Amino acid sequence: MSSRRSNLTRLVSALAVASLALSACSSASGSSTPGSSSGSDSSVAGSAAGSSAPALSGTLKVDAAASLKKTFDKLSAEFEKEHPGVKVIASYDGSAVLATQLIGGAPVDVFASADDKNMTKVTDQKLITSKPVEFATNRLQIAVAPGNPKKITGLQSLTASDLAVDLCAVAQPCGAAARTALAAAGVSVKPVSQESSVTAVLTKVESGDADAGLVYRTDVLGAGGKVTGLDFPEAAKAVNHYPIAALDAAPNAAAAKAFIALVTGAQGRKVLASAGFGAPGA
């Protein structure tokens, strides 16, 4: 009897130990190390945060200097590819023209100017209170017919009486830069016309209506051989700095912020550099 009682006691003890072991294993499998718990929680939190960000949509209106047309057309297409819910509508003209339109109440999301002066006109009106970001620079060249048939060698050549020279209007960034460069060279030129945008000057040279015109080097590169570009040392005295900013009353503020990030980011720098623009501050 005593032997049976002893065996029963041992059996009960063994079952109790087994039960405790199973309980411990179950507890261990239900928990994780501090590191893995943190990672899992972070992953879930990150996923939740990402899913809560609304996709961009609607129309994004961009006003940009005429010299930015080809690059901004490329960047607009890239932006629409990244954000299929957004349609970019870009308008290009002389920066002074665009600034006047903005001050007049044009509903625009983003303004990209070819100089600080015309951006300042807009910020002075409190239409933009954030700090504009410089994203590119540009320099002038003398645009002439392919092969330079008039044998122009520099700004001094533009004073020849038989030469038809076209310039941007002085209110435009390209016009202000042209006058700065001419003054640095001690040269006075009477243009046959004063255009509202740099692309208008380029068109006059391409068509033969002008023998020469002062345009940006990016315009010469973009002309695809229709003109020849001549460098001149005084261009270093008249570098244009390009700022970009979102309007305070931007109808699509979220898309405006994302577009500016694209322009000022790696992809934007790549596209701008391939078109001949200099780096910010250059």
Short mmCIF file of N, CA and C in Angstrom, two decimals, residues 159-232:
data_model
loop_
_atom_site.label_atom_id
_atom_site.label_comp_id
_atom_site.label_asym_id
_atom_site.label_seq_id
_atom_site.Cartn_x
_atom_site.Cartn_y
_atom_site.Cartn_z
N THR A 159 28.08 96.71 -81.92
CA THR A 159 27.91 98.14 -82.20
C THR A 159 27.96 98.46 -83.69
N ALA A 160 28.27 97.48 -84.52
CA ALA A 160 28.35 97.71 -85.97
C ALA A 160 27.01 98.21 -86.50
N SER A 161 27.07 99.23 -87.34
CA SER A 161 25.85 99.88 -87.82
C SER A 161 25.01 98.98 -88.73
N ASP A 162 25.65 98.02 -89.37
CA ASP A 162 24.92 97.15 -90.29
C ASP A 162 24.42 95.87 -89.62
N LEU A 163 24.51 95.82 -88.30
CA LEU A 163 24.13 94.62 -87.57
C LEU A 163 22.79 94.83 -86.85
N ALA A 164 21.85 93.94 -87.07
CA ALA A 164 20.54 94.00 -86.39
C ALA A 164 20.62 93.17 -85.11
N VAL A 165 20.56 93.86 -83.98
CA VAL A 165 20.68 93.20 -82.68
C VAL A 165 19.35 93.26 -81.94
N ASP A 166 18.94 92.13 -81.38
CA ASP A 166 17.69 92.07 -80.62
C ASP A 166 18.00 91.79 -79.15
N LEU A 167 17.24 92.44 -78.26
CA LEU A 167 17.41 92.26 -76.82
C LEU A 167 16.06 92.08 -76.15
N CYS A 168 16.08 91.54 -74.95
CA CYS A 168 14.88 91.52 -74.12
C CYS A 168 14.63 92.92 -73.58
N ALA A 169 13.38 93.21 -73.27
CA ALA A 169 13.06 94.48 -72.61
C ALA A 169 13.77 94.53 -71.26
N VAL A 170 14.14 95.71 -70.83
CA VAL A 170 14.93 95.86 -69.61
C VAL A 170 14.20 95.36 -68.37
N ALA A 171 12.87 95.33 -68.39
CA ALA A 171 12.11 94.85 -67.23
C ALA A 171 12.23 93.34 -67.05
N GLN A 172 12.60 92.65 -68.12
CA GLN A 172 12.74 91.20 -68.06
C GLN A 172 14.14 90.83 -67.54
N PRO A 173 14.27 89.69 -66.86
CA PRO A 173 15.59 89.28 -66.37
C PRO A 173 16.66 89.22 -67.45
N CYS A 174 16.27 88.71 -68.64
CA CYS A 174 17.25 88.62 -69.73
C CYS A 174 17.66 90.01 -70.20
N GLY A 175 16.73 90.97 -70.16
CA GLY A 175 17.03 92.34 -70.56
C GLY A 175 17.91 93.05 -69.56
N ALA A 176 17.62 92.86 -68.27
CA ALA A 176 18.44 93.47 -67.22
C ALA A 176 19.85 92.91 -67.25
N ALA A 177 19.97 91.59 -67.45
CA ALA A 177 21.28 90.96 -67.52
C ALA A 177 22.06 91.46 -68.74
N ALA A 178 21.36 91.64 -69.86
CA ALA A 178 22.02 92.12 -71.08
C ALA A 178 22.59 93.52 -70.86
N ARG A 179 21.81 94.40 -70.23
CA ARG A 179 22.30 95.77 -69.98
C ARG A 179 23.48 95.77 -69.01
N THR A 180 23.45 94.88 -68.03
CA THR A 180 24.56 94.79 -67.08
C THR A 180 25.83 94.35 -67.79
N ALA A 181 25.71 93.36 -68.67
CA ALA A 181 26.87 92.87 -69.41
C ALA A 181 27.41 93.92 -70.37
N LEU A 182 26.50 94.60 -71.07
CA LEU A 182 26.93 95.64 -72.02
C LEU A 182 27.62 96.79 -71.29
N ALA A 183 27.10 97.16 -70.13
CA ALA A 183 27.72 98.23 -69.34
C ALA A 183 29.11 97.81 -68.87
N ALA A 184 29.25 96.54 -68.50
CA ALA A 184 30.55 96.04 -68.05
C ALA A 184 31.57 96.09 -69.17
N ALA A 185 31.09 95.95 -70.41
CA ALA A 185 31.99 96.00 -71.57
C ALA A 185 32.17 97.42 -72.09
N GLY A 186 31.41 98.37 -71.53
CA GLY A 186 31.49 99.75 -72.02
C GLY A 186 30.89 99.91 -73.39
N VAL A 187 29.86 99.11 -73.67
CA VAL A 187 29.25 99.08 -75.01
C VAL A 187 27.81 99.57 -74.94
N SER A 188 27.42 100.37 -75.93
CA SER A 188 26.04 100.83 -76.05
C SER A 188 25.45 100.28 -77.35
N VAL A 189 24.34 99.58 -77.24
CA VAL A 189 23.71 98.95 -78.40
C VAL A 189 22.28 99.44 -78.54
N LYS A 190 21.89 99.77 -79.76
CA LYS A 190 20.52 100.16 -80.03
C LYS A 190 19.81 98.97 -80.68
N PRO A 191 18.97 98.26 -79.92
CA PRO A 191 18.33 97.07 -80.48
C PRO A 191 17.25 97.40 -81.49
N VAL A 192 17.06 96.49 -82.43
CA VAL A 192 16.00 96.67 -83.42
C VAL A 192 14.64 96.42 -82.78
N SER A 193 14.64 95.69 -81.66
CA SER A 193 13.40 95.41 -80.95
C SER A 193 13.74 95.04 -79.50
N GLN A 194 12.76 95.20 -78.62
CA GLN A 194 12.93 94.80 -77.22
C GLN A 194 11.78 93.85 -76.87
N GLU A 195 12.14 92.60 -76.63
CA GLU A 195 11.14 91.54 -76.50
C GLU A 195 10.69 91.32 -75.05
N SER A 196 9.51 90.71 -74.93
CA SER A 196 8.95 90.44 -73.60
C SER A 196 9.46 89.15 -72.98
N SER A 197 10.21 88.36 -73.77
CA SER A 197 10.76 87.12 -73.24
C SER A 197 12.01 86.74 -74.02
N VAL A 198 12.84 85.92 -73.41
CA VAL A 198 14.08 85.50 -74.06
C VAL A 198 13.80 84.60 -75.26
N THR A 199 12.72 83.85 -75.21
CA THR A 199 12.39 82.99 -76.35
C THR A 199 12.02 83.81 -77.58
N ALA A 200 11.47 85.00 -77.36
CA ALA A 200 11.14 85.88 -78.49
C ALA A 200 12.41 86.38 -79.17
N VAL A 201 13.44 86.68 -78.38
CA VAL A 201 14.73 87.09 -78.95
C VAL A 201 15.32 85.95 -79.76
N LEU A 202 15.28 84.75 -79.20
CA LEU A 202 15.82 83.58 -79.89
C LEU A 202 15.11 83.35 -81.21
N THR A 203 13.79 83.50 -81.21
CA THR A 203 13.00 83.31 -82.43
C THR A 203 13.42 84.30 -83.52
N LYS A 204 13.69 85.54 -83.13
CA LYS A 204 14.12 86.55 -84.10
C LYS A 204 15.45 86.16 -84.76
N VAL A 205 16.37 85.62 -83.97
CA VAL A 205 17.66 85.21 -84.53
C VAL A 205 17.49 83.97 -85.41
N GLU A 206 16.68 83.03 -84.96
CA GLU A 206 16.44 81.81 -85.74
C GLU A 206 15.82 82.12 -87.10
N SER A 207 14.91 83.08 -87.12
CA SER A 207 14.21 83.42 -88.36
C SER A 207 15.01 84.33 -89.28
N GLY A 208 16.09 84.91 -88.76
CA GLY A 208 16.89 85.83 -89.55
C GLY A 208 16.44 87.27 -89.44
N ASP A 209 15.43 87.54 -88.62
CA ASP A 209 14.98 88.91 -88.42
C ASP A 209 15.99 89.72 -87.61
N ALA A 210 16.87 89.03 -86.92
CA ALA A 210 17.97 89.68 -86.18
C ALA A 210 19.26 88.92 -86.48
N ASP A 211 20.36 89.67 -86.58
CA ASP A 211 21.66 89.04 -86.81
C ASP A 211 22.24 88.46 -85.53
N ALA A 212 21.86 89.05 -84.42
CA ALA A 212 22.39 88.61 -83.13
C ALA A 212 21.41 88.98 -82.02
N GLY A 213 21.48 88.24 -80.94
CA GLY A 213 20.63 88.54 -79.78
C GLY A 213 21.28 87.99 -78.53
N LEU A 214 21.05 88.66 -77.43
CA LEU A 214 21.57 88.17 -76.15
C LEU A 214 20.51 87.29 -75.49
N VAL A 215 20.84 86.01 -75.36
CA VAL A 215 19.93 85.04 -74.77
C VAL A 215 20.70 84.20 -73.76
N TYR A 216 20.01 83.32 -73.07
CA TYR A 216 20.69 82.43 -72.13
C TYR A 216 21.33 81.26 -72.87
N ARG A 217 22.40 80.75 -72.28
CA ARG A 217 23.08 79.60 -72.91
C ARG A 217 22.14 78.40 -72.99
N THR A 218 21.19 78.29 -72.06
CA THR A 218 20.24 77.19 -72.10
C THR A 218 19.34 77.28 -73.33
N ASP A 219 19.04 78.50 -73.76
CA ASP A 219 18.21 78.68 -74.96
C ASP A 219 18.97 78.27 -76.21
N VAL A 220 20.26 78.57 -76.23
CA VAL A 220 21.09 78.16 -77.37
C VAL A 220 21.17 76.64 -77.44
N LEU A 221 21.40 75.99 -76.31
CA LEU A 221 21.46 74.53 -76.28
C LEU A 221 20.13 73.92 -76.70
N GLY A 222 19.04 74.53 -76.25
CA GLY A 222 17.72 74.01 -76.58
C GLY A 222 17.30 74.24 -78.01
N ALA A 223 18.00 75.13 -78.72
CA ALA A 223 17.64 75.43 -80.12
C ALA A 223 18.06 74.33 -81.07
N GLY A 224 18.88 73.41 -80.60
CA GLY A 224 19.24 72.26 -81.43
C GLY A 224 19.97 72.57 -82.72
N GLY A 225 20.91 73.50 -82.70
CA GLY A 225 21.70 73.80 -83.88
C GLY A 225 21.11 74.88 -84.77
N LYS A 226 19.97 75.43 -84.41
CA LYS A 226 19.37 76.49 -85.23
C LYS A 226 20.10 77.82 -85.08
N VAL A 227 20.87 77.94 -83.99
CA VAL A 227 21.72 79.11 -83.77
C VAL A 227 23.06 78.65 -83.22
N THR A 228 24.03 79.55 -83.28
CA THR A 228 25.33 79.31 -82.64
C THR A 228 25.44 80.25 -81.44
N GLY A 229 25.95 79.75 -80.34
CA GLY A 229 26.11 80.56 -79.14
C GLY A 229 27.56 80.97 -78.94
N LEU A 230 27.78 82.25 -78.70
CA LEU A 230 29.13 82.78 -78.49
C LEU A 230 29.28 83.23 -77.04
N ASP A 231 30.28 82.70 -76.36
CA ASP A 231 30.56 83.14 -74.99
C ASP A 231 31.28 84.48 -75.01
N PHE A 232 31.11 85.25 -73.95
CA PHE A 232 31.85 86.51 -73.80
C PHE A 232 32.11 86.72 -72.31
#
